[in-house]
Short mmCIF file of C-alpha atoms and ligand atoms in Angstrom, two decimals:
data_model
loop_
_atom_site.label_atom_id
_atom_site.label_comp_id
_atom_site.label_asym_id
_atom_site.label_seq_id
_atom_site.Cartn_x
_atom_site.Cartn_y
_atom_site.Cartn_z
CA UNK A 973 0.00 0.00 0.00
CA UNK A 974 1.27 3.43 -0.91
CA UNK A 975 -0.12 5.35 1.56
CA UNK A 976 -1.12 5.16 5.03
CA UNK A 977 -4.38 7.51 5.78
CA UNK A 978 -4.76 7.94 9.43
CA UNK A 979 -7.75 9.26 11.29
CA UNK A 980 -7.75 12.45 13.69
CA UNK A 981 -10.68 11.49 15.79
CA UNK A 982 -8.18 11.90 18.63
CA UNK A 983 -6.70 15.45 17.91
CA UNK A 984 -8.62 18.62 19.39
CA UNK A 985 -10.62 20.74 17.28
CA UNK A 986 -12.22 23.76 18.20
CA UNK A 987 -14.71 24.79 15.74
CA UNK A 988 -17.28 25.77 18.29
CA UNK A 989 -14.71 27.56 20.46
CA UNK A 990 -15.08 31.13 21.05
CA UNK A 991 -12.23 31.41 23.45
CA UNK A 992 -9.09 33.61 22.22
CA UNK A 993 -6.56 31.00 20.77
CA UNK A 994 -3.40 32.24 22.22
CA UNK A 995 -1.48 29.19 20.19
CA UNK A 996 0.43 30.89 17.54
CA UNK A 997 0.51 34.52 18.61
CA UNK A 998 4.17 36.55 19.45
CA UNK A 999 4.78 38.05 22.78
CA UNK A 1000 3.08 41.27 22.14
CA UNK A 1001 0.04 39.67 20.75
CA UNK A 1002 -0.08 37.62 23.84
CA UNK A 1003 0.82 40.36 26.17
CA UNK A 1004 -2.45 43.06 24.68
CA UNK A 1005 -4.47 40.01 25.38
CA UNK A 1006 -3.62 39.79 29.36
CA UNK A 1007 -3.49 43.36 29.48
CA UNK A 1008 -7.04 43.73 28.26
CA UNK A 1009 -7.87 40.94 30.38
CA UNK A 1010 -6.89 43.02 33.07
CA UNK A 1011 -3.46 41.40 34.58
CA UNK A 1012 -1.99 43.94 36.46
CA UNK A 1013 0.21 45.96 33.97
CA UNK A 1014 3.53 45.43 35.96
CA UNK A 1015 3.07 41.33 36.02
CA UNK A 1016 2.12 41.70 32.00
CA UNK A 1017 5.78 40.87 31.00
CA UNK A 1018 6.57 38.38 33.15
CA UNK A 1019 2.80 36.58 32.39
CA UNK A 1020 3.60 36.69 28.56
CA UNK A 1021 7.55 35.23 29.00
CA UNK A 1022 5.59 32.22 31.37
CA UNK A 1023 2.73 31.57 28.60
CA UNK A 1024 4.71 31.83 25.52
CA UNK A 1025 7.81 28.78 27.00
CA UNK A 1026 4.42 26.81 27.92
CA UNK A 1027 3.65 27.07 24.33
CA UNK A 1028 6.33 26.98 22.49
CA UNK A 1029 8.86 25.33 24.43
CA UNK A 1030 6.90 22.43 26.02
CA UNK A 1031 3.58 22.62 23.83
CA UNK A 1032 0.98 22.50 26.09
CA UNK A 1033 -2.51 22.44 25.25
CA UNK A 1034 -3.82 22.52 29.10
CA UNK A 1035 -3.45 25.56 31.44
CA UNK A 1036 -3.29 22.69 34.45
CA UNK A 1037 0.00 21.77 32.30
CA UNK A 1038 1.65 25.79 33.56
CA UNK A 1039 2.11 24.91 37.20
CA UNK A 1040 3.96 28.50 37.76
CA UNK A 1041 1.44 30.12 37.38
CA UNK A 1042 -1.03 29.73 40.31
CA UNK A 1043 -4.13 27.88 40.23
CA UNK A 1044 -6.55 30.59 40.71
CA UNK A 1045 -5.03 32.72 37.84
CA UNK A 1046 -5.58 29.57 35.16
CA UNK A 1047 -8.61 28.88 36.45
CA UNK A 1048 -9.49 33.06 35.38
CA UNK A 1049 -7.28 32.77 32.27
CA UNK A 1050 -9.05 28.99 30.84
CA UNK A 1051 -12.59 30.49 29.72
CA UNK A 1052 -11.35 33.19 28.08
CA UNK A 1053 -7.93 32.08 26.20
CA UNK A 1054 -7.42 28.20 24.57
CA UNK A 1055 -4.73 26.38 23.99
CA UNK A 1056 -6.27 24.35 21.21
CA UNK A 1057 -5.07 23.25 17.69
CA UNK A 1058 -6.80 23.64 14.24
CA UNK A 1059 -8.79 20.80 13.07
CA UNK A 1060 -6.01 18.43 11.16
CA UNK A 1061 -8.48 16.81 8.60
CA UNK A 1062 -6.21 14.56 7.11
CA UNK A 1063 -2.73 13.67 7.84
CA UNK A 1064 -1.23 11.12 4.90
CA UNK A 1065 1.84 9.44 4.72
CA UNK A 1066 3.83 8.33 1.99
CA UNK A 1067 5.54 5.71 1.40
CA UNK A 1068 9.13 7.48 1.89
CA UNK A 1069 8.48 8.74 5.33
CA UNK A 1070 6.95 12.49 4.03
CA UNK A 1071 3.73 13.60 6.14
CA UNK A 1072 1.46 15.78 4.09
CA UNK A 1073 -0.97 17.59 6.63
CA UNK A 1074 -3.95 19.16 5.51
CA UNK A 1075 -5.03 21.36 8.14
CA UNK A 1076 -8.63 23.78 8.31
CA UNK A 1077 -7.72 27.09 10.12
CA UNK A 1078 -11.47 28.40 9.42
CA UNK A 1079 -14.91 27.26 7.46
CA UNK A 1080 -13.14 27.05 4.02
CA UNK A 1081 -9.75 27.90 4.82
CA UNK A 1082 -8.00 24.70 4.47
CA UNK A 1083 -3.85 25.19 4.01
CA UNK A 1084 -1.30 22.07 3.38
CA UNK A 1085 1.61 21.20 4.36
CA UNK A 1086 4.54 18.80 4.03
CA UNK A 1087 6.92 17.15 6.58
CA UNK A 1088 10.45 15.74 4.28
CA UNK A 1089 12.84 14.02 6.67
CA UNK A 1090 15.92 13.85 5.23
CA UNK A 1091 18.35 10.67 5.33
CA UNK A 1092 20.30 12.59 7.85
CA UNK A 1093 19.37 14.21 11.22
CA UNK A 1094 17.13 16.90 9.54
CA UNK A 1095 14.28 17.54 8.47
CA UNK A 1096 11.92 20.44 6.93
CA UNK A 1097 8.40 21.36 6.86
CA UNK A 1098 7.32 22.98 4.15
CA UNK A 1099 4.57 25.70 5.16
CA UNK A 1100 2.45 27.39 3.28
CA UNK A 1101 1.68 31.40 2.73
CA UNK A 1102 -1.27 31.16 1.20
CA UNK A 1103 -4.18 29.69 0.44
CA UNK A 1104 -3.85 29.38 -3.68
CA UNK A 1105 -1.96 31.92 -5.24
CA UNK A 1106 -2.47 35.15 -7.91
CA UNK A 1107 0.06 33.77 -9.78
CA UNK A 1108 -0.39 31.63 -12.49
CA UNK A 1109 2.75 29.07 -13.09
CA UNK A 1110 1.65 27.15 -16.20
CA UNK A 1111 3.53 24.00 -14.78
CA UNK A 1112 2.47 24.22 -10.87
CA UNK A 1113 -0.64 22.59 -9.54
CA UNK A 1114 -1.39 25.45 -6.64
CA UNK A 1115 -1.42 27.92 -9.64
CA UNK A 1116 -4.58 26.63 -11.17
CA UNK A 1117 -6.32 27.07 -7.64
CA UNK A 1118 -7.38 31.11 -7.02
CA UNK A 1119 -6.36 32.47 -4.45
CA UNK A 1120 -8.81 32.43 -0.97
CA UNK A 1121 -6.53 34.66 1.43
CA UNK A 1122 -3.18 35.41 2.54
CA UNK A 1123 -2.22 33.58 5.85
CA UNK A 1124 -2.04 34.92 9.04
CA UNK A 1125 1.28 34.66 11.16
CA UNK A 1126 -0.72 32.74 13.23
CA UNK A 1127 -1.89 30.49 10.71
CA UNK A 1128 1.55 29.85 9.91
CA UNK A 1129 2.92 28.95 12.87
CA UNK A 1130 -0.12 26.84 13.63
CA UNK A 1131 1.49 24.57 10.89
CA UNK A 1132 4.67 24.32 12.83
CA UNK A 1133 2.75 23.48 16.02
CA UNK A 1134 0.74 20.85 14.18
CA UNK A 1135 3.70 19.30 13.20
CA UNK A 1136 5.18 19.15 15.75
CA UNK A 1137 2.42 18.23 17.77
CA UNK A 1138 2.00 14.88 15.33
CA UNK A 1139 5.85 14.53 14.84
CA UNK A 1140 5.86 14.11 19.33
CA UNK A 1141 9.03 16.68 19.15
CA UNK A 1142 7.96 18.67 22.73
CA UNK A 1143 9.80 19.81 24.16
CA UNK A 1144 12.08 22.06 21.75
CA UNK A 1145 15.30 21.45 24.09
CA UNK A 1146 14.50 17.43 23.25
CA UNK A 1147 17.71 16.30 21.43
CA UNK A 1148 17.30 14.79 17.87
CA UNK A 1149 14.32 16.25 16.78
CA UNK A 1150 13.57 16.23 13.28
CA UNK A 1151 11.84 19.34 12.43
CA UNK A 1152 14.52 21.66 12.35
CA UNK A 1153 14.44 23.52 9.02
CA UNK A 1154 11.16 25.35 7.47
CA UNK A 1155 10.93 26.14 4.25
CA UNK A 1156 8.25 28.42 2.71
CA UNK A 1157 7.64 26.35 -0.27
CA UNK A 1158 3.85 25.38 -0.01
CA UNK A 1159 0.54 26.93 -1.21
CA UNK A 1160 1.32 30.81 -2.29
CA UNK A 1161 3.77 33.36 -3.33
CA UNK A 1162 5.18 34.14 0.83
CA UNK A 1163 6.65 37.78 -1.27
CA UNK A 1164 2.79 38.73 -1.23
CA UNK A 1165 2.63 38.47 1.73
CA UNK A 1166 5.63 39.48 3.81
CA UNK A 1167 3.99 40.89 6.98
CA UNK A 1168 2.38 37.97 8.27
CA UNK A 1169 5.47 35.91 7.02
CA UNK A 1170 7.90 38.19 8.67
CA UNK A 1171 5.57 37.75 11.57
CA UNK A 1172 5.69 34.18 11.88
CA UNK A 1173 9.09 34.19 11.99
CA UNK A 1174 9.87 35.98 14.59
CA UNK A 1175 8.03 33.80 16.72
CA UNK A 1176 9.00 30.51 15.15
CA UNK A 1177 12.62 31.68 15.36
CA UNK A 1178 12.45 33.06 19.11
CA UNK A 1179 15.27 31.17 20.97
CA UNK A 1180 12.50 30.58 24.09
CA UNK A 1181 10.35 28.90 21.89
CA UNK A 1182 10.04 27.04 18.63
CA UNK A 1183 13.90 27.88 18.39
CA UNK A 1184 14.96 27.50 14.53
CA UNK A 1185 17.68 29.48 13.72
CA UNK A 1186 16.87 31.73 10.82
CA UNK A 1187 19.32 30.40 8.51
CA UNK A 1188 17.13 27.13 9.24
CA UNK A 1189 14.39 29.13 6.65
CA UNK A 1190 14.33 29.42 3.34
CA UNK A 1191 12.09 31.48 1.75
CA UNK A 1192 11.24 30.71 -2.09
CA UNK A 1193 9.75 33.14 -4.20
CA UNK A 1194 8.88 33.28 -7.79
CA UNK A 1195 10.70 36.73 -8.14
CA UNK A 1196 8.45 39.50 -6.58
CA UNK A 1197 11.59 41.74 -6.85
CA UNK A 1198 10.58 44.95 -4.71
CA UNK A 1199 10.40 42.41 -1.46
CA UNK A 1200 13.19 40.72 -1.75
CA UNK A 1201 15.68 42.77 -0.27
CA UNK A 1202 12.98 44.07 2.46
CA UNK A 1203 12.03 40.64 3.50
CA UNK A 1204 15.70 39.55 3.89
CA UNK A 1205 16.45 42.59 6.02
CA UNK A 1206 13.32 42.18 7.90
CA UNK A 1207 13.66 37.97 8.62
CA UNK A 1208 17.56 37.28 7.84
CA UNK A 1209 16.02 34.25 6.00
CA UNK A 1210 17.90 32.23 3.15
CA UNK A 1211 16.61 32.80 0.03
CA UNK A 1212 15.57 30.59 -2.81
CA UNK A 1213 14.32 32.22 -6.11
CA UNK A 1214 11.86 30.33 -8.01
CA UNK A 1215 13.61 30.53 -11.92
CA UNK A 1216 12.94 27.70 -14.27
CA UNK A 1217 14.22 29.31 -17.16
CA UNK A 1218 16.94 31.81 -18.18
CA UNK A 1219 16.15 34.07 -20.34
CA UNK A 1220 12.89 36.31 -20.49
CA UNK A 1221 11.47 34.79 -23.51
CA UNK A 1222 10.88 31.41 -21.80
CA UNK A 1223 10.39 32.84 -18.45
CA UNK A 1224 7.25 34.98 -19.31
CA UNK A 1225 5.91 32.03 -21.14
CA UNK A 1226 5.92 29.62 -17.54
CA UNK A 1227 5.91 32.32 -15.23
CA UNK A 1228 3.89 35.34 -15.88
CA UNK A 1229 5.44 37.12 -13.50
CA UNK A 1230 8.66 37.54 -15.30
CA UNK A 1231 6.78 40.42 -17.50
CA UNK A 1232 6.20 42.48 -14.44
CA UNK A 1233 9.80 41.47 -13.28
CA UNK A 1234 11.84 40.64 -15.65
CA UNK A 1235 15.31 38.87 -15.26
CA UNK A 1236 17.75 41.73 -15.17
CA UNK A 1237 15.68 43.38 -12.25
CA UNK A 1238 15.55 40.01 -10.43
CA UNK A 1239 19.23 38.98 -10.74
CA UNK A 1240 20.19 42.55 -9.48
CA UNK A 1241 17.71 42.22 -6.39
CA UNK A 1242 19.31 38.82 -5.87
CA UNK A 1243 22.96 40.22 -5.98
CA UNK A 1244 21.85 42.91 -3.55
CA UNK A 1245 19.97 40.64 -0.68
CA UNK A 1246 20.92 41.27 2.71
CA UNK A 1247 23.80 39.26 3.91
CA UNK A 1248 24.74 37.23 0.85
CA UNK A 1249 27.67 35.52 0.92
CA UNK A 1250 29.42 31.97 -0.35
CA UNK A 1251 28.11 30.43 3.32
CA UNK A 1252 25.16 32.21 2.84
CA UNK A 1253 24.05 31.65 -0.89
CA UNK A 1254 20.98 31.94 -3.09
CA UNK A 1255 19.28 29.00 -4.15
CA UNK A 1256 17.93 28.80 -7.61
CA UNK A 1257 15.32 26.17 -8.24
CA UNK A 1258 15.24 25.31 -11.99
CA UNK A 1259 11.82 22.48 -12.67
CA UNK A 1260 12.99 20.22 -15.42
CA UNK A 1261 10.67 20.12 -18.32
CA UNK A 1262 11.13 17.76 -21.01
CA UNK A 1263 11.51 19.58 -24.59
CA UNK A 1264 11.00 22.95 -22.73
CA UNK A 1265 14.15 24.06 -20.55
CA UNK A 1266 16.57 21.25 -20.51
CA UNK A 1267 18.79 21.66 -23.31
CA UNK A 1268 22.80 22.15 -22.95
CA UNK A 1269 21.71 25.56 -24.32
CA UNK A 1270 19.64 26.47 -21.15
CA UNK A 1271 22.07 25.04 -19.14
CA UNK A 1272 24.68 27.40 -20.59
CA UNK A 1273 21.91 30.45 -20.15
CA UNK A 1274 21.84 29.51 -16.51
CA UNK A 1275 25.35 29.43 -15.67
CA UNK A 1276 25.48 32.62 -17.71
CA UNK A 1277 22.91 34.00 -15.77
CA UNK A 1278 23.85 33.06 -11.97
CA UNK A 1279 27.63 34.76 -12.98
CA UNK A 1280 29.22 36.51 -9.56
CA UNK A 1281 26.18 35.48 -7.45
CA UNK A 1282 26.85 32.94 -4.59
CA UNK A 1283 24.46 30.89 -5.56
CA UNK A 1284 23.40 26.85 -5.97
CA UNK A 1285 20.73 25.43 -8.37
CA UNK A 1286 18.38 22.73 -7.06
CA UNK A 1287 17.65 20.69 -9.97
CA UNK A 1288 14.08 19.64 -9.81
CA UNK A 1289 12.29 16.91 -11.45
CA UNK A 1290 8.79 18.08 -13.22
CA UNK A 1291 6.16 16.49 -10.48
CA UNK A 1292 3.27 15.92 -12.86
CA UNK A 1293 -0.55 16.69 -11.64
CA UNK A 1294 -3.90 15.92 -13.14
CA UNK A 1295 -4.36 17.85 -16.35
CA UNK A 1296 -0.79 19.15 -16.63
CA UNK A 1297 0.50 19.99 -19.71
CA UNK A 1298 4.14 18.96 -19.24
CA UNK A 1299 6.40 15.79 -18.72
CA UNK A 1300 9.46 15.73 -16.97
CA UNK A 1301 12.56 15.80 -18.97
CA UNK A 1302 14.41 12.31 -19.24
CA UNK A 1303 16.75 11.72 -16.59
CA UNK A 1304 19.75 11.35 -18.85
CA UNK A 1305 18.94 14.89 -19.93
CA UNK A 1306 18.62 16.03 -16.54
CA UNK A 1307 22.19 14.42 -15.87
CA UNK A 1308 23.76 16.27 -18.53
CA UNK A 1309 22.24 19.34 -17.33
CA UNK A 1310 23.50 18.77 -13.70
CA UNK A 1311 26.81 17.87 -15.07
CA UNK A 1312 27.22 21.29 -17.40
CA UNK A 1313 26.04 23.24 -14.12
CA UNK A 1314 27.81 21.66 -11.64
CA UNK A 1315 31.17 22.01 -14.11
CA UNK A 1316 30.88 25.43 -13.97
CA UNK A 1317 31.25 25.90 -10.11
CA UNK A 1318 27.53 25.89 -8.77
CA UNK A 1319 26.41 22.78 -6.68
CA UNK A 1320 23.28 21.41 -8.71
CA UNK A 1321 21.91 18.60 -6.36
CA UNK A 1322 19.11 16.47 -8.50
CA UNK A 1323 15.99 17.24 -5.87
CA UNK A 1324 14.76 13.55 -5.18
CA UNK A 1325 10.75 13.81 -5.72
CA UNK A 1326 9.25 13.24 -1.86
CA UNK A 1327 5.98 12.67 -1.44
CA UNK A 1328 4.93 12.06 -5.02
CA UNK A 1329 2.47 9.20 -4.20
CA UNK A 1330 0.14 11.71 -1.94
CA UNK A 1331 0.51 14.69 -4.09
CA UNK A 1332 2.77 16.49 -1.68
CA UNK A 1333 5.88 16.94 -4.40
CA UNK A 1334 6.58 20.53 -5.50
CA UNK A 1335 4.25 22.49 -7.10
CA UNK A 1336 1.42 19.16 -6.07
CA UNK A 1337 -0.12 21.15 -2.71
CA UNK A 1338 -3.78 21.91 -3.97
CA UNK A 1339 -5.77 18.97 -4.71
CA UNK A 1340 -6.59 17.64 -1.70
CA UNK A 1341 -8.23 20.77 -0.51
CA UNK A 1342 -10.70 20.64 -3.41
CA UNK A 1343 -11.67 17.51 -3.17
CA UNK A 1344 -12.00 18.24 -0.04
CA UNK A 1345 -14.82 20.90 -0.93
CA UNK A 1346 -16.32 18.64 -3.15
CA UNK A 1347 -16.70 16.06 -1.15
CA UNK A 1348 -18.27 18.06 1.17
CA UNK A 1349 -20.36 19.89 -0.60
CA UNK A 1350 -21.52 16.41 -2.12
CA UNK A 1351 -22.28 15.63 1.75
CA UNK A 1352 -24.11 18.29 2.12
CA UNK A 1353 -26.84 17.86 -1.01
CA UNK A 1354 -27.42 14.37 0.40
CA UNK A 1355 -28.15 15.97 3.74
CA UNK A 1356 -30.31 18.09 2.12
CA UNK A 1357 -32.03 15.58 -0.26
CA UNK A 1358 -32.49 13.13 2.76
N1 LIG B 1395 5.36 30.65 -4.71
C1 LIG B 1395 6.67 30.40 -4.26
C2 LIG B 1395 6.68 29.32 -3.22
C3 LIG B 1395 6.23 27.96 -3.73
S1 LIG B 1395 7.64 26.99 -3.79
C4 LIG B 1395 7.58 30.06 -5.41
O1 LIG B 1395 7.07 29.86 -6.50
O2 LIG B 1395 8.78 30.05 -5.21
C5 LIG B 1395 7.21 25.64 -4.73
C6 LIG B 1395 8.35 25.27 -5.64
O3 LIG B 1395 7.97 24.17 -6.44
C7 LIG B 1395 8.67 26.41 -6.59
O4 LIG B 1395 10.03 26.45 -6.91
C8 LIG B 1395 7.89 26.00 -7.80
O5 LIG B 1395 8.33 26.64 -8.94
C9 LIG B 1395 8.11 24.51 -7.81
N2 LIG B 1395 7.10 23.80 -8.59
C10 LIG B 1395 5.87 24.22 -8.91
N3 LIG B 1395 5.22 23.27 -9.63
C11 LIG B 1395 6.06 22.23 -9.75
C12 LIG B 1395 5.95 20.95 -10.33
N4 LIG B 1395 4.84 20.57 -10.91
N5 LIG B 1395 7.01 20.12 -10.27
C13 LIG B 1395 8.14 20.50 -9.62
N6 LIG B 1395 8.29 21.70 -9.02
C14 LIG B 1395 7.27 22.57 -9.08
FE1 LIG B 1396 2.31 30.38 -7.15
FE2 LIG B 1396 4.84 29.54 -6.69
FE3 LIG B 1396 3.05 27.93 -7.90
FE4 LIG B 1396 4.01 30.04 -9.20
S1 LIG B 1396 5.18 28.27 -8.50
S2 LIG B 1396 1.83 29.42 -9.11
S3 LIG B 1396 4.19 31.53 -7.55
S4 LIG B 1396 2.93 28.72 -5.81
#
């Protein structure tokens, strides 16, 4: 069997909770919300430092679990803040070890994402941004789904917290834990929506908490140039850049974007982003489609192209999707490709597909919501009929 489907009858949900869900908020989030609750102003700081290790250090999801703070205070605090997780509605694994999530934040706001441990010690969730996305990436599936509404922080680090939650990695000082990279490489263009994703990550990076360094991110855009160097100031994140093809004429016809942004202006943001060095290097991630961008020639375009930028190419095999309209270029011809890149200085690692057998590959993330909704909404009419 490919894939192992697993119930969540036993994970919390809290649809009909009306309490404030302090689970995924920073410290000054957390902090207005005891203030207005009335906690005397000079304990506020202290309070917030207390709540924010229980969550994000240890992971609780009782108030009995925060036994420094008194009693009588978390008996005050439980009816009016929760602990509780979003509603996980299906949690699939594949056969090489990858956990797709698919998790409901709200009615209709369903977000995946993917857990790839890695042969060593590591491991990295891939979160998304977005639910959908504006853009419109002829050869990724999340592209053909519109967009429904930019994340919250929150909502964001909710998929950290769900993952580890299911991956059983409390608390963060645990040794070996797996989750210890994230990269923003699910649903949605993160560039479109840098607030909430700068957000996030100062809470998922916060040394008292969740605790991943920041040069544990990556960040992956398709080239939204005028954040690039404002979100690497802002988050100190690695960046990866979304390319596929090397020269504008190809690039416009896969990625619109490219006419808003063309290459020039995105190679020049990339050469100017905050902190770049040859530790500290760009990622390019290049899709390999047969007959379309996988000639010697491109090859030559890239190398070209990536000239005086510290920078790496992740070579990455065309996952295919229901109704695309492009095949993944032979792996001999991916090879040669590597080889041309790779002889020219840049590390071009072959990305092993993960996940393919649940849909949770690259550029895969979006049908499983809208089945989802179909299958619902099929639910529903029988209701109704009945
Ligand atoms: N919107 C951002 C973040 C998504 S990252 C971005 O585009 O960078 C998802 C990565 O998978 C991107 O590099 C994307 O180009 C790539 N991708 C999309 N569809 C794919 C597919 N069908 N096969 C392999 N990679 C794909
Ligand atoms: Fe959106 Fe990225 Fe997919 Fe392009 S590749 S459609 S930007 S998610």
């Amino acid at each position: 069997m490919a894939t192992t489907l697993i119930s969540n009858a036993d994970i919390a949900t809290t649809e009909s909770d009306a309490r404030i869900r302090l689970v995924g908020l920073g410290r000054k989030e957390i902090a207005q919300h005891l203030t207005d609750f009335g906690i005397e102003p000079k304990k506020v700081r202290m309070r917030t430092k207390q709540i924010f290790h229980w969550i994000y250090n240890y992971g609780v999801t009782d108030w009995a679990q925060m036994t420094n703070i008194a009693k009588g205070l978390r008996a005050k605090l439980e009816p009016h803040f929760s602990l509780a997780r979003p509603e996980i509605i299906e949690r699939q694994i594949s056969v090489d070890g990858t956990r797709k999530y698919l998790i409901r934040m709200s009615p209709g706001v369903e977000v995946e994402s993917v857990f790839i441990p890695d042969v060593s010690k590591t491991g990295a969730l891939c979160v998304s941004s977005q639910v959908g996305c504006t853009l419109t990436c002829k050869f990724c599936h999340t592209g053909t789904q519109k967009l429904v509404r930019n994340l919250t922080a929150q909502e964001i680090v909710l998929q950290v917290i769900a993952a580890r939650d299911d991956l059983g990695e409390w608390p963060t000082t645990q040794e070996k834990r797996k989750l210890t990279n994230i990269v923003f490489m699910g649903m949605g263009e993160p560039l479109y929506n840098t607030q909430q994703v700068g957000d996030s990550l100062d809470i998922i990076c916060d040394p008292e908490g969740l605790g991943i360094g920041r040069r544990r991110i990556t960040v992956s855009t398709s080239g939204v140039v005028p954040e690039i160097g404002p979100m690497g100031a802002r988050t100190s994140a690695m960046l990866a850049i979304s390319l596929h093809a090397a020269n504008d004429e190809l690039r416009e016809q896969i990625m619109p974007i490219n006419r808003k942004y063309p290459l020039k202006e995105l190679m020049q943001a990339c050469r100017d982003y905050p902190g770049l060095s040859n530790s500290r290097r760009i990622t390019f991630e290049y899709v390999m489609l047969k007959g379309v961008n996988d000639s010697p020639k491109h090859a030559k375009q890239l190398i070209n192209l990536l000239k005086g930028i510290p920078a790496k190419v992740n070579l990455i095999p065309f996952n295919p999707w229901p109704g695309s309209d492009y095949e993944c270029s032979d792996w001999e011809t991916i090879e040669s490709f590597a080889d041309i890149v790779n002889r020219a200085g840049y590390a071009s690692p072959i990305r092993t597909p993960r996940g393919r057998d649940i849909l949770a590959a690259c550029g895969q993330l979006k049908s499983e919501s809208e089945k989802r909704r179909a299958s619902e909404i099929r639910a529903e009419q029988k209701q109704q009929q009945s």
